[in-house]
Tab-separated table of C-alpha atoms and ligand atoms in Angstrom:
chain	number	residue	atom	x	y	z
O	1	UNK	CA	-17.547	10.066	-16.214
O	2	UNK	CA	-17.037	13.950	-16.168
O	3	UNK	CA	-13.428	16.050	-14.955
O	4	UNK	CA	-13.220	16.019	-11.217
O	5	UNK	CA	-10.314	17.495	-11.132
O	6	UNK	CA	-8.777	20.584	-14.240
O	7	UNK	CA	-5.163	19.759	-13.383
O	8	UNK	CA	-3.990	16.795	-10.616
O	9	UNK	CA	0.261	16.343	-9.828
O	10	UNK	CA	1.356	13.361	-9.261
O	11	UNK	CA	4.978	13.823	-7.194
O	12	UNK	CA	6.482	10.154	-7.396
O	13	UNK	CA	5.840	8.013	-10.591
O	14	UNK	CA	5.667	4.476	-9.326
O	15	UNK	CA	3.215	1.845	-8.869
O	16	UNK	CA	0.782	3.830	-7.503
O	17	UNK	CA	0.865	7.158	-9.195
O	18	UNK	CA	1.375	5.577	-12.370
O	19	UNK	CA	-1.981	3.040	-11.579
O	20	UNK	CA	-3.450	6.258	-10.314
O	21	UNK	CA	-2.794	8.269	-14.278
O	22	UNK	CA	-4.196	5.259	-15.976
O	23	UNK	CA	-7.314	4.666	-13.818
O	24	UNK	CA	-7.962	9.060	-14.256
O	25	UNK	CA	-7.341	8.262	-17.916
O	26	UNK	CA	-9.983	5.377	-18.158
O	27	UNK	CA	-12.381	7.147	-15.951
O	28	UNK	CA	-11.813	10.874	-17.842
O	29	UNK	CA	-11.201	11.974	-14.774
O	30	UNK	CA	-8.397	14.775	-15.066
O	31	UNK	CA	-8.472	17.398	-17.023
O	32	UNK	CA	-3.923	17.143	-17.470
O	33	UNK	CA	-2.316	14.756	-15.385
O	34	UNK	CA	1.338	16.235	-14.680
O	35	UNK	CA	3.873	13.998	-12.628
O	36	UNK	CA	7.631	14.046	-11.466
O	37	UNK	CA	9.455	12.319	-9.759
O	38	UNK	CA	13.093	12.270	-8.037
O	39	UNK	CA	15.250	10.583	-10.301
O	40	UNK	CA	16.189	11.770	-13.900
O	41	UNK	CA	15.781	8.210	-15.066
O	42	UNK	CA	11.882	7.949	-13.894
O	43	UNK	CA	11.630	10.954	-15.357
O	44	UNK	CA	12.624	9.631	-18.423
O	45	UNK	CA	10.912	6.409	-18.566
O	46	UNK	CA	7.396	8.087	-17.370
O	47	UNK	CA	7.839	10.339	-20.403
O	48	UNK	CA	8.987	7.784	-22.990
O	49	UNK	CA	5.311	5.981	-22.392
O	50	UNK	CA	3.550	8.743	-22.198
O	51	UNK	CA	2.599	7.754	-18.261
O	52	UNK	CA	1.332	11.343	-17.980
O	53	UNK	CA	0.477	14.249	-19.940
O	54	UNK	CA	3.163	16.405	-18.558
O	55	UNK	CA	6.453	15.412	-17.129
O	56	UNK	CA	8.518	17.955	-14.689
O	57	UNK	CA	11.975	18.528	-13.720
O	58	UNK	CA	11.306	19.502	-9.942
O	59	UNK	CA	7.887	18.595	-7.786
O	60	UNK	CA	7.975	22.609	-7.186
O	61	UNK	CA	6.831	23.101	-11.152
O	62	UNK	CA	4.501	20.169	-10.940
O	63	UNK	CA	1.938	21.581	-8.166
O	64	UNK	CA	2.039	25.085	-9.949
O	65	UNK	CA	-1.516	25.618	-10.718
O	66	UNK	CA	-2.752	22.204	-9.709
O	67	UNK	CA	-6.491	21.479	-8.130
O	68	UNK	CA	-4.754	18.083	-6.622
O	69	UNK	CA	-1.250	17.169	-5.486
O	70	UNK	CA	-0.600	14.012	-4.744
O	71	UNK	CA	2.159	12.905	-2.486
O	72	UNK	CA	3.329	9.344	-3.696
O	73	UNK	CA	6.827	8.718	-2.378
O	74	UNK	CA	7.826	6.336	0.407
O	75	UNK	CA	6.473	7.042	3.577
O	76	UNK	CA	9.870	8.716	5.294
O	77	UNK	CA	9.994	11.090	1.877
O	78	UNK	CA	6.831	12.746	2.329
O	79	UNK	CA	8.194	15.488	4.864
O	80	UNK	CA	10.702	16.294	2.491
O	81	UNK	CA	8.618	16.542	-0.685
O	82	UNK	CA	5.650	18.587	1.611
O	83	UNK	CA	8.417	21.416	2.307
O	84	UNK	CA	9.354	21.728	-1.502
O	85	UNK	CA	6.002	22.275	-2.798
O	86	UNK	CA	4.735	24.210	-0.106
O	87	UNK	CA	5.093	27.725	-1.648
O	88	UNK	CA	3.652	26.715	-5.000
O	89	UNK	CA	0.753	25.423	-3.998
O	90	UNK	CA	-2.551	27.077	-5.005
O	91	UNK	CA	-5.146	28.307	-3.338
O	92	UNK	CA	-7.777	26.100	-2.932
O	93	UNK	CA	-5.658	23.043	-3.997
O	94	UNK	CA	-6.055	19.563	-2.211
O	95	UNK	CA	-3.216	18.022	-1.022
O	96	UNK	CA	-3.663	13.890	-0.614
O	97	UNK	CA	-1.234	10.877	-0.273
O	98	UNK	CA	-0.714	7.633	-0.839
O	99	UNK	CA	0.929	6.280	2.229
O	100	UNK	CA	0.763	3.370	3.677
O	101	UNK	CA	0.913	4.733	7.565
O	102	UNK	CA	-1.105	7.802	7.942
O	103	UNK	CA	-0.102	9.318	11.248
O	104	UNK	CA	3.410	9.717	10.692
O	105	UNK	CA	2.252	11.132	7.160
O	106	UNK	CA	0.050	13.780	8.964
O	107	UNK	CA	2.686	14.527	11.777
O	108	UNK	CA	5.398	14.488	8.831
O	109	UNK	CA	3.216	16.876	6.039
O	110	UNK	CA	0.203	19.059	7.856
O	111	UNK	CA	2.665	21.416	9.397
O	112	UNK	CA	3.699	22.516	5.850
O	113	UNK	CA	0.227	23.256	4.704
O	114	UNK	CA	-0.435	26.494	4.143
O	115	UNK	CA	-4.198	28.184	4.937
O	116	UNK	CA	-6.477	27.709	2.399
O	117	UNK	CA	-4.781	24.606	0.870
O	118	UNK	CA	-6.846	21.119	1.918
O	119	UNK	CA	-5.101	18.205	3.146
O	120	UNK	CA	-6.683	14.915	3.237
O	121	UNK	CA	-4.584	12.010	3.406
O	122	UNK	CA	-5.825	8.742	2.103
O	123	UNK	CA	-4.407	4.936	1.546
O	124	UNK	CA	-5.624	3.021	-1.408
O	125	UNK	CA	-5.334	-0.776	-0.128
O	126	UNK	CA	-4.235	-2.284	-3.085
O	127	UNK	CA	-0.713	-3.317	-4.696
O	128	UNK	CA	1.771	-5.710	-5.703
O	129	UNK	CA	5.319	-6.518	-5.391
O	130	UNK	CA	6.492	-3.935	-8.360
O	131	UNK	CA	7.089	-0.685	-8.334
O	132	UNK	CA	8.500	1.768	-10.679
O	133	UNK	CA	7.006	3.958	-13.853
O	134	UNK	CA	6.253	0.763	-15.540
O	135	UNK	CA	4.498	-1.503	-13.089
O	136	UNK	CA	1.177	0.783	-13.114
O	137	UNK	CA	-1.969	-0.470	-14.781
O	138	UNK	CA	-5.556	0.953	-14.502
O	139	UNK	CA	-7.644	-2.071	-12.705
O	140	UNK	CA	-5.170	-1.984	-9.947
O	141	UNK	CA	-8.047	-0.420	-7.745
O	142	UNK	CA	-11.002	-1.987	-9.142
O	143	UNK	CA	-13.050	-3.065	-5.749
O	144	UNK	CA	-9.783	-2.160	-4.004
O	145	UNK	CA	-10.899	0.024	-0.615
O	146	UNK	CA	-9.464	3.251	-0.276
O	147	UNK	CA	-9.286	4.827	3.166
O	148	UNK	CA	-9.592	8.352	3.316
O	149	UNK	CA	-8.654	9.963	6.787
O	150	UNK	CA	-9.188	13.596	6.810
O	151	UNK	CA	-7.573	15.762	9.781
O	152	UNK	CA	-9.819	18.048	11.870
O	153	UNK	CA	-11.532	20.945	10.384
O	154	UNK	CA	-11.276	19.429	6.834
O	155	UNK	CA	-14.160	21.243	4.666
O	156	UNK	CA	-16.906	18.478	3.598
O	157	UNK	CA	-16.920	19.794	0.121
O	158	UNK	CA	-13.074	18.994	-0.434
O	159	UNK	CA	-13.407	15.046	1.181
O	160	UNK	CA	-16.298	14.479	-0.708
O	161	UNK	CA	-14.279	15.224	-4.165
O	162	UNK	CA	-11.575	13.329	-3.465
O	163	UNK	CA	-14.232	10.273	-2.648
O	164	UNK	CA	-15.459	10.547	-5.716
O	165	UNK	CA	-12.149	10.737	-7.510
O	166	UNK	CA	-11.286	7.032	-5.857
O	167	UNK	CA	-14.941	5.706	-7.104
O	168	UNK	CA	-14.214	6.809	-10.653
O	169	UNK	CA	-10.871	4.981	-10.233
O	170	UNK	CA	-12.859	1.695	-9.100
O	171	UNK	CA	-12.201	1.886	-5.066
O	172	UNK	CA	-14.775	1.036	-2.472
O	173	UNK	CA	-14.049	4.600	-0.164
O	174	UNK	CA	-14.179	4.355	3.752
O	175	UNK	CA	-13.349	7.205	5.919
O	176	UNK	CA	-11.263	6.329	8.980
O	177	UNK	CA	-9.390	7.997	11.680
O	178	UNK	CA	-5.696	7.622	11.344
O	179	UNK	CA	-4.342	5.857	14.486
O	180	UNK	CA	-7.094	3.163	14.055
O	181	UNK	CA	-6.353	3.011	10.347
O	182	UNK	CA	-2.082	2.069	11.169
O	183	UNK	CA	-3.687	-0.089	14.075
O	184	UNK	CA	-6.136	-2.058	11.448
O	185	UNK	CA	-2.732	-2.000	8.546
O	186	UNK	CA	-0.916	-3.347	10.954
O	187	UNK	CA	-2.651	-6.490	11.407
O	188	UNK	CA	-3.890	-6.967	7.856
O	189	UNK	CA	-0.735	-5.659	6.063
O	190	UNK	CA	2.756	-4.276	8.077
O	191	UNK	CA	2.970	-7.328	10.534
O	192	UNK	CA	2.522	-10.236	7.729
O	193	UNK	CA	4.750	-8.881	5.330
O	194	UNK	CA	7.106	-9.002	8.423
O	195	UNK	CA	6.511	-12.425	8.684
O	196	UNK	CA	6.735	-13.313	5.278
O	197	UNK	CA	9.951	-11.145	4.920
O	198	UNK	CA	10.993	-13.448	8.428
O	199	UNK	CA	10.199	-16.849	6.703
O	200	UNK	CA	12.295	-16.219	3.594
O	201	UNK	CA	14.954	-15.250	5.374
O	202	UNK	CA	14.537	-18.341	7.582
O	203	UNK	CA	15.055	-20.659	4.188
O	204	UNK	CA	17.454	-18.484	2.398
O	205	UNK	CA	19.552	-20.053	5.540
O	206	UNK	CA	18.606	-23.180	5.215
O	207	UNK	CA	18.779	-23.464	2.002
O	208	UNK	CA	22.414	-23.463	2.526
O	209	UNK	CA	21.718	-26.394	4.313
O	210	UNK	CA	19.483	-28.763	1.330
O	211	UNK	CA	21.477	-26.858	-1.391
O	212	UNK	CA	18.630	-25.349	-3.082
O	213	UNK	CA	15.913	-27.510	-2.340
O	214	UNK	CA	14.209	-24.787	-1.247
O	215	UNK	CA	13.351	-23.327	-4.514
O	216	UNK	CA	13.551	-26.192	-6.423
O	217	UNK	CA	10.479	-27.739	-4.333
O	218	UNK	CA	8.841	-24.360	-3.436
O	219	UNK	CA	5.112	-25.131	-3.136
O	220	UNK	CA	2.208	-22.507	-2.694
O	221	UNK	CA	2.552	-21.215	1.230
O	222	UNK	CA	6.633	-20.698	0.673
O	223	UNK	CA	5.894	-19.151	-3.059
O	224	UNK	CA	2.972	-16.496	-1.331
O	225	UNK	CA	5.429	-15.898	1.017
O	226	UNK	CA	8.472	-14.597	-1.579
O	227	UNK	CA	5.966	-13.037	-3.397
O	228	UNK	CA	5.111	-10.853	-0.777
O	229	UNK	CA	9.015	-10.815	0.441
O	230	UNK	CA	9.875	-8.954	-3.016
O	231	UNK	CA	8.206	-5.739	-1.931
O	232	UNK	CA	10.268	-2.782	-2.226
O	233	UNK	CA	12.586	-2.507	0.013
O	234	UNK	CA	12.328	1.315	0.536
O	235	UNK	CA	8.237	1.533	1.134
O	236	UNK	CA	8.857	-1.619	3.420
O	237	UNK	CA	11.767	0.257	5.677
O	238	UNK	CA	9.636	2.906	6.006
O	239	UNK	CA	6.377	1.606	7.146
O	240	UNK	CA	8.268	-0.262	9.942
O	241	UNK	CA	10.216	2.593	11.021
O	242	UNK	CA	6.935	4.895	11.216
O	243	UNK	CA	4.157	2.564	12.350
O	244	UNK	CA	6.371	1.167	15.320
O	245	UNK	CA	4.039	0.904	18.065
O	246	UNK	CA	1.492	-0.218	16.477
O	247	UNK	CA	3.133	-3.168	14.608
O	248	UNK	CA	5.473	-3.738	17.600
O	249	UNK	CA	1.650	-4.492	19.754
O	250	UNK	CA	0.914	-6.685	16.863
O	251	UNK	CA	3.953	-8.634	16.820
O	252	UNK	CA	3.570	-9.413	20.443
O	253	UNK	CA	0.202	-11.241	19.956
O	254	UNK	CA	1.575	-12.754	16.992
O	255	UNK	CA	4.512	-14.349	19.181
O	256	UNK	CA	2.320	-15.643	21.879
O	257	UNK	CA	0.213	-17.354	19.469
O	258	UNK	CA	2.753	-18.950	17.996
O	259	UNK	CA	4.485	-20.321	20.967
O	260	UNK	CA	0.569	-21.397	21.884
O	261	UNK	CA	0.736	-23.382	18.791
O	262	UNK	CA	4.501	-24.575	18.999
O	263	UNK	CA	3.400	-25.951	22.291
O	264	UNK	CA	-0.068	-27.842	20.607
O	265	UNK	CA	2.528	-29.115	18.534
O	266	UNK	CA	4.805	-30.367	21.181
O	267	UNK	CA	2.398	-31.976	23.266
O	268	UNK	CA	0.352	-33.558	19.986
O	269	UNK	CA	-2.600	-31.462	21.406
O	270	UNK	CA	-4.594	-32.266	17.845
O	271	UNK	CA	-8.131	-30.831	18.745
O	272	UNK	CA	-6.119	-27.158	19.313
O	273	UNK	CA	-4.705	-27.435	15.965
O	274	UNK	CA	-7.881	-28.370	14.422
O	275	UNK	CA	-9.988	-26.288	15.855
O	276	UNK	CA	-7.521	-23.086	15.417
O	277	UNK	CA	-7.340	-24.145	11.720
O	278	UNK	CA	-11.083	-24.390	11.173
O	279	UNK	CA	-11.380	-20.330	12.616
O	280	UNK	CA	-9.098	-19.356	10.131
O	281	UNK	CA	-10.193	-21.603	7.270
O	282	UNK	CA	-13.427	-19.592	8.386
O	283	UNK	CA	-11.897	-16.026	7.908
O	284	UNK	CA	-10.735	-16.720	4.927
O	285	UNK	CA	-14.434	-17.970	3.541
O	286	UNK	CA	-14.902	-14.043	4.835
O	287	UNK	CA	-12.628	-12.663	2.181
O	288	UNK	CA	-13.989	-14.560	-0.596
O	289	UNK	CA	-17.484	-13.555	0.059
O	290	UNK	CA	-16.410	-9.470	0.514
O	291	UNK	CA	-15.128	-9.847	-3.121
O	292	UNK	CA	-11.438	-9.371	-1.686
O	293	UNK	CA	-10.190	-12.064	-2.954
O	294	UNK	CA	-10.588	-14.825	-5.994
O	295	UNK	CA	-11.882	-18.898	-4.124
O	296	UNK	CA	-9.971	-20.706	-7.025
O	297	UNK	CA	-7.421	-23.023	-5.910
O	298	UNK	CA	-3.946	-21.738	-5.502
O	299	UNK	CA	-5.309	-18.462	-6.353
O	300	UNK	CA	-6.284	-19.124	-9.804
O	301	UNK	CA	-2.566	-20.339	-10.890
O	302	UNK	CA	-3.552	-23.757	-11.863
O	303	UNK	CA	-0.456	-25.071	-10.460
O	304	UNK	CA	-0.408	-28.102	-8.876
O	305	UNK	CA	1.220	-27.328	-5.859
O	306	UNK	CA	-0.161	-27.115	-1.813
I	401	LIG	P1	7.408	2.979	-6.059
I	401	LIG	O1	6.816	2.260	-7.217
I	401	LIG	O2	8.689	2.488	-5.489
I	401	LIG	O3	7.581	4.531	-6.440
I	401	LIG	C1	8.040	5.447	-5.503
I	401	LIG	C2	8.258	6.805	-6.145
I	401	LIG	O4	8.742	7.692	-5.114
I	401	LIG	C3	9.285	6.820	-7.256
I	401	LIG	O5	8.874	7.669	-8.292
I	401	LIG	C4	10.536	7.378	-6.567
I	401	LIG	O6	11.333	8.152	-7.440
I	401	LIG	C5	9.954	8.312	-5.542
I	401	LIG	N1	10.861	8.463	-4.378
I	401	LIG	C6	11.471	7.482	-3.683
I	401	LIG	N2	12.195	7.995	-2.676
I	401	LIG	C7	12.052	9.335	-2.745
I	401	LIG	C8	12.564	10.415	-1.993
I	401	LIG	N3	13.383	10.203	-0.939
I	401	LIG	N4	12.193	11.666	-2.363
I	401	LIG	C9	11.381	11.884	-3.405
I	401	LIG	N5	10.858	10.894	-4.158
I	401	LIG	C10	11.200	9.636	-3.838
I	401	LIG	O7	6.399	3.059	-4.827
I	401	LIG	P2	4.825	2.832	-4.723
I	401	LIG	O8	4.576	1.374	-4.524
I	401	LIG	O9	4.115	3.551	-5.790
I	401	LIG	O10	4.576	3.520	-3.298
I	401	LIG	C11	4.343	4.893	-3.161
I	401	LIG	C12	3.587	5.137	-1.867
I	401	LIG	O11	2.372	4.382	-1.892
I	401	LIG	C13	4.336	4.724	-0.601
I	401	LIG	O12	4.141	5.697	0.393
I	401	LIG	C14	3.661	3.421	-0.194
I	401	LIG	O13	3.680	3.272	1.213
I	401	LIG	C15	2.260	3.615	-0.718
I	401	LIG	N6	1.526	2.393	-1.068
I	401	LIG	C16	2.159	1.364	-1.690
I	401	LIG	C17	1.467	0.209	-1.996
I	401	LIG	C18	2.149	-0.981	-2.670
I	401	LIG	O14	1.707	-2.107	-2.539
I	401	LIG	N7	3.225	-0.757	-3.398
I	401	LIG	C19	0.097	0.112	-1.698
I	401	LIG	C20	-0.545	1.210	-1.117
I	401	LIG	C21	0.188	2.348	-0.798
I	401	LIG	P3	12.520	7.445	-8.282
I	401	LIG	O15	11.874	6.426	-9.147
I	401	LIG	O16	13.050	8.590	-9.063
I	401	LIG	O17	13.453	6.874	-7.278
């Protein structure tokens, strides 16, 4: 694959930027890769493995001269980081992020962006639990979507780079507008980590109760559920904070079905159980076959748990 973009900055150096630098690197995508990121000690680790070509003291230095900038800090840091880099940036540049709500992002970071400098905000929908210069690696976004959601009067020529820098990193690209975008997160993302972050909490308490049963025993749906639980704290706070409304509406629907099934329950009402269980069983048949996710049991672990 050819240089889509001469120089791209990478402001933040976790999971995502540095998944972002190795994918470029496999693809021969960027022509230098130069990153920063907040803390002196980031700094120092992104350097020590080489996660870039080029690490810089402040995000100011990074963006000088770059064709791409982007933003890949927690959600609630973007404002900030879209004020410092402001005067550097060239003209002509694009401007993307990572983030995992895109309104807020766009309320938080268009205002800063001067004329002639592109900003297209986008969401790769792919991760783990890690973060940090370390966690990175380039097949985080093989077959991963990417949503791209460019604001009004965005030039065609500028999108359409950007989509191809997210192919030659292995995405599937989708363009989407951005209230729909934290509407459809919401449901497939923001609200279950919720619940997941809900149910761990919920045994942490009782495992005060069995004495550490809990862990001890932990089978498959409790496991999935830590896993996703151990998501970084920061990213998580913010995505809450800034994609209220729409997770808030989501919530609600969650909580009537579930006192629709606590009732099923109740009253031994079987044939509502079964049949909600089949639907779902269903949806997740839906996943498999869109290639978003792997049909071996217990998700290829081999463990013997249920
Ligand atoms: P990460 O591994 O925790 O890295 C975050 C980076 O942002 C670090 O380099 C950190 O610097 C920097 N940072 C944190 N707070 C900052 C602040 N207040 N000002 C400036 N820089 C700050 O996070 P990540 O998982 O790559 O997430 C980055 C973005 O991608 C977030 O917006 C998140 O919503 C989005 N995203 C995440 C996932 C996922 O599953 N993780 C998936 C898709 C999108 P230090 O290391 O120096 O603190």
């Amino acid at each position: 694959m050819s240089v889509i973009y001469q120089r791209v900055a990478l402001i933040g150096l976790g999971l995502i930027a540095g998944s972002m630098a190795h994918a470029m690197r496999r693809g021969g995508l960027a022509g230098e890769i130069v990153g920063t990121a907040r803390s002196a000690e980031t700094r120092k680790v992104a350097a020590g493995i080489n996660l870039v070509d080029r690490v810089t003291e402040t995000a100011a230095e990074a963006v000088k001269d770059a064709d791409l900038i982007v933003l890949a800090v927690p959600v609630g840091a973007m404002g900030g980081v879209a004020t410092e880099i402001a005067p550097h940036l060239k003209p002509g540049a694009t401007v993307t992020d990572v983030g995992s709500v895109k309104r807020a992002v766009i309320d938080a970071v268009q205002p800063h962006i001067p004329g002639g400098v592109h900003f297209i905000p986008g969401h790769p929908l792919a991760g783990t639990e890690h973060s940090g210069p370390t966690s990175g690696f380039a097949e985080l976004f093989d077959n991963r979507w990417c949503l791209i959601v460019p604001v009004e009067g965005t030039e065609k020529a500028a999108t359409d780079r950007l989509v191809d820098l997210w192919k030659g990193m292995g995405s599937n690209v989708d363009v989407m507008d951005a209230d729909h975008h934290d509407l459809v997160l919401a449901v497939t993302s923001h609200t279950p980590h919720l619940i997941a972050y809900t149910m761990v909490g919920v045994a942490d308490d009782l495992r005060r109760v069995t004495d550490s049963e809990v862990i001890k025993y932990s089978a498959a749906g409790f496991r999935d559920f830590t896993r996703i639980a151990a998501s970084d704290p920061t990213m998580w706070r913010d995505v809450f904070l800034t994609n209220k409304e729409a997770t808030l509406e989501i919530l609600g629907r969650f909580t009537e079905e579930l006192f629709a099934l606590q009732r099923a329950i109740r009253t031994g009402n079987g044939e509502l159980l079964h049949d909600y269980f089949t639907h779902t069983r269903a949806i997740r048949r839906g996943i498999i076959e869109a290639g978003q996710d792997t049909d071996a049991p217990d998700f290829g672990r081999g463990g013997q748990h249920t």
